[in-house]
mmCIF file of C-alpha atoms in Angstrom:
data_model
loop_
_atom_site.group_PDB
_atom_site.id
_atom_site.type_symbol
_atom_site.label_atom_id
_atom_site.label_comp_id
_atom_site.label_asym_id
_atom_site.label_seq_id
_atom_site.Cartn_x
_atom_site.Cartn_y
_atom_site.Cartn_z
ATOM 1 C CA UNK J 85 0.000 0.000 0.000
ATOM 2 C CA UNK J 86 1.530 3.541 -0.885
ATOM 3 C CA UNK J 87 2.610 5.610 2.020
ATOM 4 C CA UNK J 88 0.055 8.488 2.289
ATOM 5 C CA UNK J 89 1.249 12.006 1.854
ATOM 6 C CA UNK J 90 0.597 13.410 5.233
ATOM 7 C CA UNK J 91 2.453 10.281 6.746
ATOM 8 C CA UNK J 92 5.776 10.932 4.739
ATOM 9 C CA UNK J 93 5.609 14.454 5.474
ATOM 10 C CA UNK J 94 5.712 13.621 8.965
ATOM 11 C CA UNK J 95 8.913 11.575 8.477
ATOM 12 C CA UNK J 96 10.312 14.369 6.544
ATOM 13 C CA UNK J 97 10.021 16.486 9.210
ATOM 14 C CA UNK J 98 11.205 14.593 12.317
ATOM 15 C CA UNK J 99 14.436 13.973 10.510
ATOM 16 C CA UNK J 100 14.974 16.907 9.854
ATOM 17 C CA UNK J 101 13.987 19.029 13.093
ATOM 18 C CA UNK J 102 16.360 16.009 14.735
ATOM 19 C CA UNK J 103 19.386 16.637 12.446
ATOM 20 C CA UNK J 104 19.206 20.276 11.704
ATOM 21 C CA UNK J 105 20.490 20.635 7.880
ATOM 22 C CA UNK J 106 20.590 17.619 5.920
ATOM 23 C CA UNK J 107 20.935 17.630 2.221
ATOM 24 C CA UNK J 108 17.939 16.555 0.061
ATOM 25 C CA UNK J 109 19.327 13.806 -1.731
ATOM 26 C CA UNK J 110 20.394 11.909 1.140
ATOM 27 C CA UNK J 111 17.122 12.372 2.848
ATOM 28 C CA UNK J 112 15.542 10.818 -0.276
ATOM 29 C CA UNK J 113 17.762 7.939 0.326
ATOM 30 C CA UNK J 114 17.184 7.470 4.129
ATOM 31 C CA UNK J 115 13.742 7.635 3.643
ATOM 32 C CA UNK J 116 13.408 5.378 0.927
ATOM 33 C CA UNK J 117 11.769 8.210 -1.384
ATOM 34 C CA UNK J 118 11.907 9.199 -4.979
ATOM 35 C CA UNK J 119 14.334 12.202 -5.681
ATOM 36 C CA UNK J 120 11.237 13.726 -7.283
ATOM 37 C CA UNK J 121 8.421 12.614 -4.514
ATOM 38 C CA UNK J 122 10.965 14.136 -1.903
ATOM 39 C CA UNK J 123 11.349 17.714 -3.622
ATOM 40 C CA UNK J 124 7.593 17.594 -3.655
ATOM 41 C CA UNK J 125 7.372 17.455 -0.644
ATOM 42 C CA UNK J 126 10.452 19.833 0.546
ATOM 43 C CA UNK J 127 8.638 22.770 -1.509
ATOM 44 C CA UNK J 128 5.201 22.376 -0.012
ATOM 45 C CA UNK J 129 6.512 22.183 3.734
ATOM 46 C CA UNK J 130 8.963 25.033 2.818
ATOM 47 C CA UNK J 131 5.678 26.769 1.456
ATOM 48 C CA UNK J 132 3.629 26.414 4.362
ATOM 49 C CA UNK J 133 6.180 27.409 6.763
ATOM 50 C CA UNK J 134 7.097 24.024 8.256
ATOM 51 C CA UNK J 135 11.033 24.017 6.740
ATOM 52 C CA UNK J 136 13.152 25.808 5.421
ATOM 53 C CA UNK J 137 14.991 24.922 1.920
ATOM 54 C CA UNK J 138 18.302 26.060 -0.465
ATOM 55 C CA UNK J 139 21.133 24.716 -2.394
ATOM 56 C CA UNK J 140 19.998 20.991 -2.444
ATOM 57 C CA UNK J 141 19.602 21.358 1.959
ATOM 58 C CA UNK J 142 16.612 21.842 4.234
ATOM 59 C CA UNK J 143 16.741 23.070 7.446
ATOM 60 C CA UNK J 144 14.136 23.327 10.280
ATOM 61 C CA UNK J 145 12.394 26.721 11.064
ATOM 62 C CA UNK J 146 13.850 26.687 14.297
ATOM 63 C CA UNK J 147 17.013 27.882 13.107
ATOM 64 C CA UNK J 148 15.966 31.012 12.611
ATOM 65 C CA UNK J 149 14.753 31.097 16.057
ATOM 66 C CA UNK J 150 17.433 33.467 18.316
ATOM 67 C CA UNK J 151 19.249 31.508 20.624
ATOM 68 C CA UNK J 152 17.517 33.670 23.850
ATOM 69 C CA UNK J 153 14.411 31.969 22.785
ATOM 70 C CA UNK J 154 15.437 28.745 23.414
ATOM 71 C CA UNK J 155 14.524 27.495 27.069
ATOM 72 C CA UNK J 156 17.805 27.653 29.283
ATOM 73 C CA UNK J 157 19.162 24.411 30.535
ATOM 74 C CA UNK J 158 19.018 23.900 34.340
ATOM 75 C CA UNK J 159 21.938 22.576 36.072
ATOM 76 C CA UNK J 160 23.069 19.041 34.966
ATOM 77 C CA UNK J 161 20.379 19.701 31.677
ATOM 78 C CA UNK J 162 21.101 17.397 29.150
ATOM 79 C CA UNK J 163 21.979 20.787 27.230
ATOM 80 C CA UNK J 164 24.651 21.354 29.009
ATOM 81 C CA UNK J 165 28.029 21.227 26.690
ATOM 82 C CA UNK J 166 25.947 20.245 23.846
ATOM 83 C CA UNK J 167 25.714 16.990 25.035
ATOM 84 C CA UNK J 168 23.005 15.357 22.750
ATOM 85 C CA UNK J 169 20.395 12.608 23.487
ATOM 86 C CA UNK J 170 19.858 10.162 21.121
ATOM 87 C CA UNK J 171 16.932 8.609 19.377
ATOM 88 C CA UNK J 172 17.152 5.192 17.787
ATOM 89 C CA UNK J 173 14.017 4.268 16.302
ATOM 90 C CA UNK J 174 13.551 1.398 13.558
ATOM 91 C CA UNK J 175 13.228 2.440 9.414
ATOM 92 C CA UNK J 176 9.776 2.119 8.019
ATOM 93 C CA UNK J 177 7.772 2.120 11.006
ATOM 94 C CA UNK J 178 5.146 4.503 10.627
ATOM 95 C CA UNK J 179 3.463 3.374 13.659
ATOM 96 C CA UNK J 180 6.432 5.230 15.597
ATOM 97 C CA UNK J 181 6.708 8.484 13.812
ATOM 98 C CA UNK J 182 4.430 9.956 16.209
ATOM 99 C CA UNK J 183 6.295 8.569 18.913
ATOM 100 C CA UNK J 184 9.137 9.813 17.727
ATOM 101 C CA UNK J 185 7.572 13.124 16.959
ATOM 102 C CA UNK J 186 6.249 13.716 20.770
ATOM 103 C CA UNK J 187 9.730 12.767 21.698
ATOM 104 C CA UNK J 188 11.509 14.924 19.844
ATOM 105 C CA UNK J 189 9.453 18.033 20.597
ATOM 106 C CA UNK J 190 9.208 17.727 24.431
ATOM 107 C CA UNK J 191 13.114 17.680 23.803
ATOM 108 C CA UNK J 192 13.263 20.565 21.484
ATOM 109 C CA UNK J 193 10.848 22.288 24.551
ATOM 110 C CA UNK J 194 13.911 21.754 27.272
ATOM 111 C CA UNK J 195 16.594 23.039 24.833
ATOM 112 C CA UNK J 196 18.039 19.423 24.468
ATOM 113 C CA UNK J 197 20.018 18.839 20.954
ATOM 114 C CA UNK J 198 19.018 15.220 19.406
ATOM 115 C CA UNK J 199 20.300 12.937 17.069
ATOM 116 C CA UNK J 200 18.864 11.031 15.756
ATOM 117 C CA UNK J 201 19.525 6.997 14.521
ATOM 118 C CA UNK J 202 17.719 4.906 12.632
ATOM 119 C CA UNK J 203 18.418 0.903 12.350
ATOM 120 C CA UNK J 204 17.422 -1.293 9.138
ATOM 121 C CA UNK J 205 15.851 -3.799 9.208
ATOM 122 C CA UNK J 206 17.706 -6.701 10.434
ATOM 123 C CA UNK J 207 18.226 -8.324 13.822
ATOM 124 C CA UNK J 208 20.383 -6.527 15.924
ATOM 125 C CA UNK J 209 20.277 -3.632 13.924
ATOM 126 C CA UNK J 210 20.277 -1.409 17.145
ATOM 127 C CA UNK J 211 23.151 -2.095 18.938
ATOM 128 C CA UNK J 212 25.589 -0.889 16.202
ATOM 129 C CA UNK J 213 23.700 2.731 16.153
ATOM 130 C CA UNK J 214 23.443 2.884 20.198
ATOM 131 C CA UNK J 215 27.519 2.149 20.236
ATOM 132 C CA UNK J 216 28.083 4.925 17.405
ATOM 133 C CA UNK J 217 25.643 7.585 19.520
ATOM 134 C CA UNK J 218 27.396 6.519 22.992
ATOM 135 C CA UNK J 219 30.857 7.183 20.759
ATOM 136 C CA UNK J 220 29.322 10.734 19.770
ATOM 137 C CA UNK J 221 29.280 11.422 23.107
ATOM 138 C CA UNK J 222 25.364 10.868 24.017
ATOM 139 C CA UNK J 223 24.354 11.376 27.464
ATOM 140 C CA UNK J 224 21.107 9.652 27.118
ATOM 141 C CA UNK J 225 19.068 7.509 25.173
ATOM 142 C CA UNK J 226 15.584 6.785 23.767
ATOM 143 C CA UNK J 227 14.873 3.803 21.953
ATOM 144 C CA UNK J 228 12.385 2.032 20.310
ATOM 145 C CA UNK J 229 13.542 -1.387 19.263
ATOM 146 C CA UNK J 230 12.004 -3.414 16.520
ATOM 147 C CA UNK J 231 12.039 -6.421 18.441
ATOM 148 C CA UNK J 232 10.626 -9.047 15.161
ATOM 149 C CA UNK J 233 10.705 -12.214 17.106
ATOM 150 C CA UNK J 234 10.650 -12.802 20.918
ATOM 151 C CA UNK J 235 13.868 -14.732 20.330
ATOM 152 C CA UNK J 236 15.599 -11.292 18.775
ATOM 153 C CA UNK J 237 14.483 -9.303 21.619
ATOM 154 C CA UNK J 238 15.877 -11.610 24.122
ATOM 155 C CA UNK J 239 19.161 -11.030 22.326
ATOM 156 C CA UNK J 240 19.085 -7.253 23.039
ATOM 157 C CA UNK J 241 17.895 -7.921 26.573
ATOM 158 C CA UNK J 242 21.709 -8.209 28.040
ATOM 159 C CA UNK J 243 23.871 -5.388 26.198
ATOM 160 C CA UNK J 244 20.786 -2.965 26.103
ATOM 161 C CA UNK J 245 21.175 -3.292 30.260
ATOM 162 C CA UNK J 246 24.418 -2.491 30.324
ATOM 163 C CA UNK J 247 24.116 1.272 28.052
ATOM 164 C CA UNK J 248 26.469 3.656 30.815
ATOM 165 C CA UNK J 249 23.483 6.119 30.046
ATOM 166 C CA UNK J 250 20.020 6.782 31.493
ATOM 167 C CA UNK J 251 17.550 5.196 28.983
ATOM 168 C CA UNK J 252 14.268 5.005 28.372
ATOM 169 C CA UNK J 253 12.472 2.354 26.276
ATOM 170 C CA UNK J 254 9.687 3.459 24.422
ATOM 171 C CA UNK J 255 6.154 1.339 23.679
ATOM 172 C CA UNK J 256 7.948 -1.453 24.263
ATOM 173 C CA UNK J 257 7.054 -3.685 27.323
ATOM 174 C CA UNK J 258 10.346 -5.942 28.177
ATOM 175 C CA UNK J 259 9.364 -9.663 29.556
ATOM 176 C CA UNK J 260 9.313 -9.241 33.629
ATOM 177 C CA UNK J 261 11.853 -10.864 35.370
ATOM 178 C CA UNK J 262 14.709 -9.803 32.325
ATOM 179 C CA UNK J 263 17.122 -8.151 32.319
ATOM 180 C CA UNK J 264 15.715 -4.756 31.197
ATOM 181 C CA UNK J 265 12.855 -5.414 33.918
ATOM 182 C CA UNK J 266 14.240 -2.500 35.477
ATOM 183 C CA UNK J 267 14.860 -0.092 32.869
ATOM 184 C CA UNK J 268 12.634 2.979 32.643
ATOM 185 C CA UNK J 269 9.926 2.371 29.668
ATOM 186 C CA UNK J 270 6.513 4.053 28.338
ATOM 187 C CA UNK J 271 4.071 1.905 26.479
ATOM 188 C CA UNK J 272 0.535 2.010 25.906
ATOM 189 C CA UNK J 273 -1.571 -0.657 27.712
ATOM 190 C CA UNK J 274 -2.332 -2.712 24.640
ATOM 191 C CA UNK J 275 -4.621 -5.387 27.105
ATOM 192 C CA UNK J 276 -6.821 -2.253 27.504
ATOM 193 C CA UNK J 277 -6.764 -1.397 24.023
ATOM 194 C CA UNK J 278 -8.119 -5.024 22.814
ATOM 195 C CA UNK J 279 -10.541 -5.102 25.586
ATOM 196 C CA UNK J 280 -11.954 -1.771 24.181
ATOM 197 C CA UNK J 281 -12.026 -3.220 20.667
ATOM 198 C CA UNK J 282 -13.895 -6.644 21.448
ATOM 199 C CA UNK J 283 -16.676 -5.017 24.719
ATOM 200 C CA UNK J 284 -17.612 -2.407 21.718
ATOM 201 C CA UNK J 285 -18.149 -6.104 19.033
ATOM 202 C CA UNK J 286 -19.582 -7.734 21.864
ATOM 203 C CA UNK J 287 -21.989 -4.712 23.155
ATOM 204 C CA UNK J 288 -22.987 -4.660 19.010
ATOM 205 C CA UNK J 289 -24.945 -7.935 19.475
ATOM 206 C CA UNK J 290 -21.293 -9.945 17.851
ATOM 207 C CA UNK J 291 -20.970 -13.133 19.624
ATOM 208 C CA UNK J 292 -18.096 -14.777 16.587
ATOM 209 C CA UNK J 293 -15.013 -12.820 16.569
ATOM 210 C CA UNK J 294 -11.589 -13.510 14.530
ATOM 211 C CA UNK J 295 -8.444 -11.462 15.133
ATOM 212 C CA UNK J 296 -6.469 -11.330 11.896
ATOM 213 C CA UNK J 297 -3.409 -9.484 13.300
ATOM 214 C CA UNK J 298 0.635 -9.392 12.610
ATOM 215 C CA UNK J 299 3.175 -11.117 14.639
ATOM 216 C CA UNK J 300 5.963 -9.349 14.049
ATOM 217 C CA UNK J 301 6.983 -6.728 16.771
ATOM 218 C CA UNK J 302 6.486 -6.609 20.728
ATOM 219 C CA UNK J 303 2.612 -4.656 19.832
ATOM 220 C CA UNK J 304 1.836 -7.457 17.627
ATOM 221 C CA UNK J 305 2.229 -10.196 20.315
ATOM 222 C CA UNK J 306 0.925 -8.013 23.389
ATOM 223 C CA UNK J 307 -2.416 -7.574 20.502
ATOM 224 C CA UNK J 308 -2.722 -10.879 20.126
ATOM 225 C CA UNK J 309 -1.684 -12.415 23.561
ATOM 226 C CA UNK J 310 -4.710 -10.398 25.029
ATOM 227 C CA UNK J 311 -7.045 -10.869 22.377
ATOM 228 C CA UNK J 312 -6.794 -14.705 23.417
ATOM 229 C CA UNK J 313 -7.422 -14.208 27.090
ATOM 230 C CA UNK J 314 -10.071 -11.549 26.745
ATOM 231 C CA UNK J 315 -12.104 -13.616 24.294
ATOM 232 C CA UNK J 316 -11.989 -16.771 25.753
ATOM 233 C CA UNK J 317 -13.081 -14.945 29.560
ATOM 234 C CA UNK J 318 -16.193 -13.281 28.153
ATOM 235 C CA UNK J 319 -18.943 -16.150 28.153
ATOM 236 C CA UNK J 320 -20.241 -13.931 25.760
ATOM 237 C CA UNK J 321 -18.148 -15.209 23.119
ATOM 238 C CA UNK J 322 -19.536 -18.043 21.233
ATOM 239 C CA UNK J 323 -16.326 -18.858 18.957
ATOM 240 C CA UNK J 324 -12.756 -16.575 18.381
ATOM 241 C CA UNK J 325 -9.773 -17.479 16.222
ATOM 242 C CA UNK J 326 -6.425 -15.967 15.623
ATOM 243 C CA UNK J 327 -4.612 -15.863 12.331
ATOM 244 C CA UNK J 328 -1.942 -14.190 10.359
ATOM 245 C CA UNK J 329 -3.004 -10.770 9.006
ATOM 246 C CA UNK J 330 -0.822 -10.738 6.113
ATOM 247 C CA UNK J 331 1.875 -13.377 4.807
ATOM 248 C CA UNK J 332 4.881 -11.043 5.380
ATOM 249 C CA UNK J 333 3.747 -10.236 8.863
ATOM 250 C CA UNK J 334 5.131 -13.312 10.844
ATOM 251 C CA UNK J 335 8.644 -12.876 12.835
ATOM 252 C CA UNK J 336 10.629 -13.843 10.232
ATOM 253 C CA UNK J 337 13.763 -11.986 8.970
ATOM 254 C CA UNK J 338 12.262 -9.303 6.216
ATOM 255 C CA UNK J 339 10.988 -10.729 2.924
ATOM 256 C CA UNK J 340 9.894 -13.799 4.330
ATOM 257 C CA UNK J 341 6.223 -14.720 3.993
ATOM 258 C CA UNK J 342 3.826 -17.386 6.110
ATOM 259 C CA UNK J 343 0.800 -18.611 4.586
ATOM 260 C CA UNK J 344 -2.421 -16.832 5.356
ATOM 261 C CA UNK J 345 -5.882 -18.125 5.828
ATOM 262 C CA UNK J 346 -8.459 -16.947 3.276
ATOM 263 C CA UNK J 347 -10.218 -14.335 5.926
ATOM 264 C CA UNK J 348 -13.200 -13.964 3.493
ATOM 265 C CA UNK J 349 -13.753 -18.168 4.046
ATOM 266 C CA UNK J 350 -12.714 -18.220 7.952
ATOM 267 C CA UNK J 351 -15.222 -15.502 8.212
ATOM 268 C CA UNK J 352 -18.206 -17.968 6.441
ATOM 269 C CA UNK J 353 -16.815 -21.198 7.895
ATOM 270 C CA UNK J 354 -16.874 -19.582 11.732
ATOM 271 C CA UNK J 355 -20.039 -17.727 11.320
ATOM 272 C CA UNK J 356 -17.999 -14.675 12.457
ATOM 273 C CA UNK J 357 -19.591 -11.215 12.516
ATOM 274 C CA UNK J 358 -17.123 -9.386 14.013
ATOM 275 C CA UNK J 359 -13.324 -8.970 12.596
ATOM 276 C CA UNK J 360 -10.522 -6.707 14.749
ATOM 277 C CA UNK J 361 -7.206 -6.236 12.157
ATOM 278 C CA UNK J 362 -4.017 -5.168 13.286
ATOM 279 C CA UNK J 363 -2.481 -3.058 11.515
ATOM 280 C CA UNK J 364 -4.120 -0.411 9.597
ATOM 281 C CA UNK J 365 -2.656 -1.039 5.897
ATOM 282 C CA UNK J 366 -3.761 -4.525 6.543
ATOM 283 C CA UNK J 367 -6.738 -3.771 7.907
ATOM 284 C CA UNK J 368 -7.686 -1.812 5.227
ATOM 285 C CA UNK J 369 -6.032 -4.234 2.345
ATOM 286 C CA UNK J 370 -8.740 -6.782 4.263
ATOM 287 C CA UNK J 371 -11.359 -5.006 3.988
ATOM 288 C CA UNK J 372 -11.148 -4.581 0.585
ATOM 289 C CA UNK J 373 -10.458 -8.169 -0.238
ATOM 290 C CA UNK J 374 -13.865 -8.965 2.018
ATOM 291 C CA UNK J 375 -15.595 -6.697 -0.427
ATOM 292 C CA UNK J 376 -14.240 -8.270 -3.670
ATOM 293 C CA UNK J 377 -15.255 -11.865 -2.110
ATOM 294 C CA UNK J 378 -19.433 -10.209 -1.518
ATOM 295 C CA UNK J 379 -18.977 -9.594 2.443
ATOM 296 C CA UNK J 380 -20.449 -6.356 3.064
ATOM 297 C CA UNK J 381 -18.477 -3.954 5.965
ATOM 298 C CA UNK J 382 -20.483 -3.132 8.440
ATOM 299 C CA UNK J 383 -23.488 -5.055 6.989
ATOM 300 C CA UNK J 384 -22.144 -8.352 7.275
ATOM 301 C CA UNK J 385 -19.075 -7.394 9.231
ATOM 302 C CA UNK J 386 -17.761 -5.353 11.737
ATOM 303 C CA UNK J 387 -14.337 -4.469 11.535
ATOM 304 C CA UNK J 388 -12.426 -2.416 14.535
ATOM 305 C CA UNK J 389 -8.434 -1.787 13.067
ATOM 306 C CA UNK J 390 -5.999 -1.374 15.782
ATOM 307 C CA UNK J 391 -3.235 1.368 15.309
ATOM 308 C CA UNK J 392 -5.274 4.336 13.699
ATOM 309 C CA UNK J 393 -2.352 4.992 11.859
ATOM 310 C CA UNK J 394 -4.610 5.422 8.729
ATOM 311 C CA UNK J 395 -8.009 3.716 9.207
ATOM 312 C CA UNK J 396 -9.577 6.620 8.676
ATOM 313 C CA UNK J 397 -8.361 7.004 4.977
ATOM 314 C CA UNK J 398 -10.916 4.032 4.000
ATOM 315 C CA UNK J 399 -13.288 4.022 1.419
ATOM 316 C CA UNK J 400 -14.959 2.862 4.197
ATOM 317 C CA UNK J 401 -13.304 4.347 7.280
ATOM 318 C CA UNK J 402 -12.817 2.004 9.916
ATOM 319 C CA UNK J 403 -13.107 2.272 13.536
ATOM 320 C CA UNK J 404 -10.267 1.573 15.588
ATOM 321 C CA UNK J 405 -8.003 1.425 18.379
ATOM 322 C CA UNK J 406 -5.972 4.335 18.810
ATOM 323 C CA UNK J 407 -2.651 4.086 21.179
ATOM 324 C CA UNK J 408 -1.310 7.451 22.281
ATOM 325 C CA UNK J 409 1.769 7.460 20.268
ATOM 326 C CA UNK J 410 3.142 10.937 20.349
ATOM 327 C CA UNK J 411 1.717 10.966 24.209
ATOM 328 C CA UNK J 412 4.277 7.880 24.651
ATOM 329 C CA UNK J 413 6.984 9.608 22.984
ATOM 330 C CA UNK J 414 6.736 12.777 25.084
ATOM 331 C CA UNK J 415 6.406 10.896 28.549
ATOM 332 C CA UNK J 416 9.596 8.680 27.757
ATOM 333 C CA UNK J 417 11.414 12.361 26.769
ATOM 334 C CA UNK J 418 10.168 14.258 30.366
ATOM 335 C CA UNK J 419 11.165 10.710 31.585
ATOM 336 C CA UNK J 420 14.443 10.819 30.609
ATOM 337 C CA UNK J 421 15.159 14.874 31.234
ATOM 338 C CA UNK J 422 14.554 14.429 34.830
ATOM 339 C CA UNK J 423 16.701 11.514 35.282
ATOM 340 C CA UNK J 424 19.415 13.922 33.684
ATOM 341 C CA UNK J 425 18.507 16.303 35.894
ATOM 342 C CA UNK J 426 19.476 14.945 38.942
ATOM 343 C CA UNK J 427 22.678 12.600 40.055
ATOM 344 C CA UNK J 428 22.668 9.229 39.854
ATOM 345 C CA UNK J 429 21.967 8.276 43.137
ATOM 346 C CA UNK J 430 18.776 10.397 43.119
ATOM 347 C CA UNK J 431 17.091 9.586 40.500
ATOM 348 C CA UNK J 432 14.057 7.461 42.453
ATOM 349 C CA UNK J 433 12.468 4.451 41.322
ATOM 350 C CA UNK J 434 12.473 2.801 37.963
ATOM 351 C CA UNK J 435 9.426 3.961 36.214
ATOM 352 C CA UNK J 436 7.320 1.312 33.925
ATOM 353 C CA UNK J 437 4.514 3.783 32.985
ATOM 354 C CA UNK J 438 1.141 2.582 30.637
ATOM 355 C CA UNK J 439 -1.090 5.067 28.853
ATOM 356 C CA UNK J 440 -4.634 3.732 28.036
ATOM 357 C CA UNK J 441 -5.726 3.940 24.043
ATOM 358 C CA UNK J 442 -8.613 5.013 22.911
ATOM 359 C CA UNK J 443 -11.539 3.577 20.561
ATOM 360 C CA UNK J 444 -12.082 5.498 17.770
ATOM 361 C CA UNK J 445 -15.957 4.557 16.658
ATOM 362 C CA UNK J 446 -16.571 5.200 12.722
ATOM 363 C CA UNK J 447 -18.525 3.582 9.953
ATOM 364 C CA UNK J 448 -16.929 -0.634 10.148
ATOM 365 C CA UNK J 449 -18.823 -1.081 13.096
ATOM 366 C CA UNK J 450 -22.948 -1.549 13.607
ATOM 367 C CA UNK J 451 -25.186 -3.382 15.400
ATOM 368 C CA UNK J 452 -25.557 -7.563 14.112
ATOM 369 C CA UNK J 453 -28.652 -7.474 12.062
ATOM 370 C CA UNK J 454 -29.790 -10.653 13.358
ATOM 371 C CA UNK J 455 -31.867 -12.956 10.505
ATOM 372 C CA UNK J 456 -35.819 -13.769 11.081
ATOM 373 C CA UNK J 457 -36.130 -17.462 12.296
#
């Protein structure tokens, strides 16, 4: 599914507000963008006053801000010396642009410099770009691992403990009892956020419910680890299944693919009436392949995506869970300025803090026409 506008724009941006100048053609490369697309792009942010642009470089507005009106840093500020703190999020994740976005402005708010680091997409990716930040000369760090398989993020669990810097882990939810148990983190409460999604089905009059859902990031398995134990606790629940969403959505490493159930004939053969997707460009790919096969959404399905990424951008728009991602991003930033602003042996408790989603209700969701006897 193409990326939509407003989406790369946002990625546009947070590189650039993170880096200060960076020359067009490499941003076309890091973002995996057309030379063309990308100078689209550059001159319409440029004309609405979101960037600045000249001589093949863009620049963010803010550096034609004065220095006096930048906030000034308190004692032991991460400011101070132009010591920077460092983002490493994955490439091509759009669900944590936003993240990364709240982040990097409750940063740019305390007059902290950023860098930022992305990691490709391969296992391990992250360490390489936390040891080149830490080199740099970072004094703290905010990180969003990809975390594909629960056997890759096991393999982060021991070095990521040992980072000399405070750090904060962002919607990610380490296993209790490892080794980064006791590491500061944000996440949204992803239980709550499936609960939402099936009491709305269930309070619908839909008693059959399939989750057709990825299973390739830490989101992914919380999604689909509570979708099991909600829906087999409600006795209102007749039947529930869980399958693949989309066959290069498993763990694997990228370009691998799984096979996928037909949805349209789990759907008949379960007498489901009520679908949740995770994510939203599946969701939406879904929906359209239900239509194609004659299965009506809402009429003969109700569909709640999980993300709200893009679910709204439907033909159909679909309701769905929406996690506070720039909320999480922020909260993990104020997290980690006050642990820089105090010494290490006052810091107080580790902090593992949950922020509740939200259910967005739009037109995939009605209440079950039942048939006359």
């Amino acid at each position: 599914m193409r990326e939509p506008v407003e989406l790369r724009r946002k990625r546009i941006l947070a590189v650039v507000h993170a880096r200060g100048a960076v020359k067009v053609s490499s941003l076309a490369t890091e973002l995996d963008v057309s030379a063309v697309t990308l100078r689209r792009d550059v001159e319409e942010l440029a004309r609405t006053g979101m960037l600045r642009r000249g001589h093949g470089v863009v620049r963010p507005v803010a550096d034609d801000v004065p220095a006096r009106a930048v906030p000034a840093a308190r004692s032991g500020d991460t400011a101070r010396d132009g010591a920077a703190i460092a983002l490493v999020v994955p490439e091509r994740h759009s669900y944590l642009y936003e993240t990364l976005h709240g982040a990097r402005t409750a940063l740019e708010e305390a007059g902290a410099r950023i860098t930022l680091h992305i990691a490709p997409q391969a296992a391990g990716a992250e360490r390489p770009q936390v040891e080149r930040a830490l080199a740099a000369g970072a004094r703290g760090l905010l990180i969003s691992p990809r975390w594909r398989s629960a056997a890759g993020e096991e393999a982060d669990y021991g070095w990521l403990s040992e980072v000399e810097v405070p750090t904060v882990i962002m919607e990610r939810r380490p296993r209790p009892g490892s080794a980064l148990h006791a590491l500061d983190s944000v996440c949204s409460d992803h239980w709550y956020g499936i609960h939402l999604a099936v009491d709305h089905l269930i309070s619908l009059g839909h008693r059959r419910l399939v989750l057709a859902a990825r299973n390739d990031s830490p989101t992914a398995r919380s999604i689909r680890s509570a979708f099991s134990e909600i829906a087999a606790s409600r006795p209102e629940v007749e039947d529930w299944s869980v399958v693949l969403s989309s066959p290069n959505a498993g763990p694997g490493e990228p370009g691998t693919r799984e096979p996928v159930p037909d949805l349209t004939a789990l759907l008949r053969e379960r007498g489901a009436t009520g679908a949740v997707l995770h994510g939203d460009e599946d969701a939406l790919m879904l929906v359209q392949r239900l239509a194609e096969s004659g299965i009506r959404v809402p009429r003969d399905c109700s569909v709640v995506a999980y993300d709200d990424v893009v679910a709204a951008l439907g033909s159909t728009a679909l309701t769905a869970v929406a996690p506070p991602r720039a909320e999480i991003g922020r909260a993990a930033a104020e997290l980690l300025l006050d642990r820089l602003a105090h010494p290490a042996g006052t810091r107080g408790p580790v902090r593992r803090v949950e922020l509740l989603p939200r259910l967005e209700v739009r037109g995939s969701t009605q209440e079950l026409i039942r048939s006359a006897d």
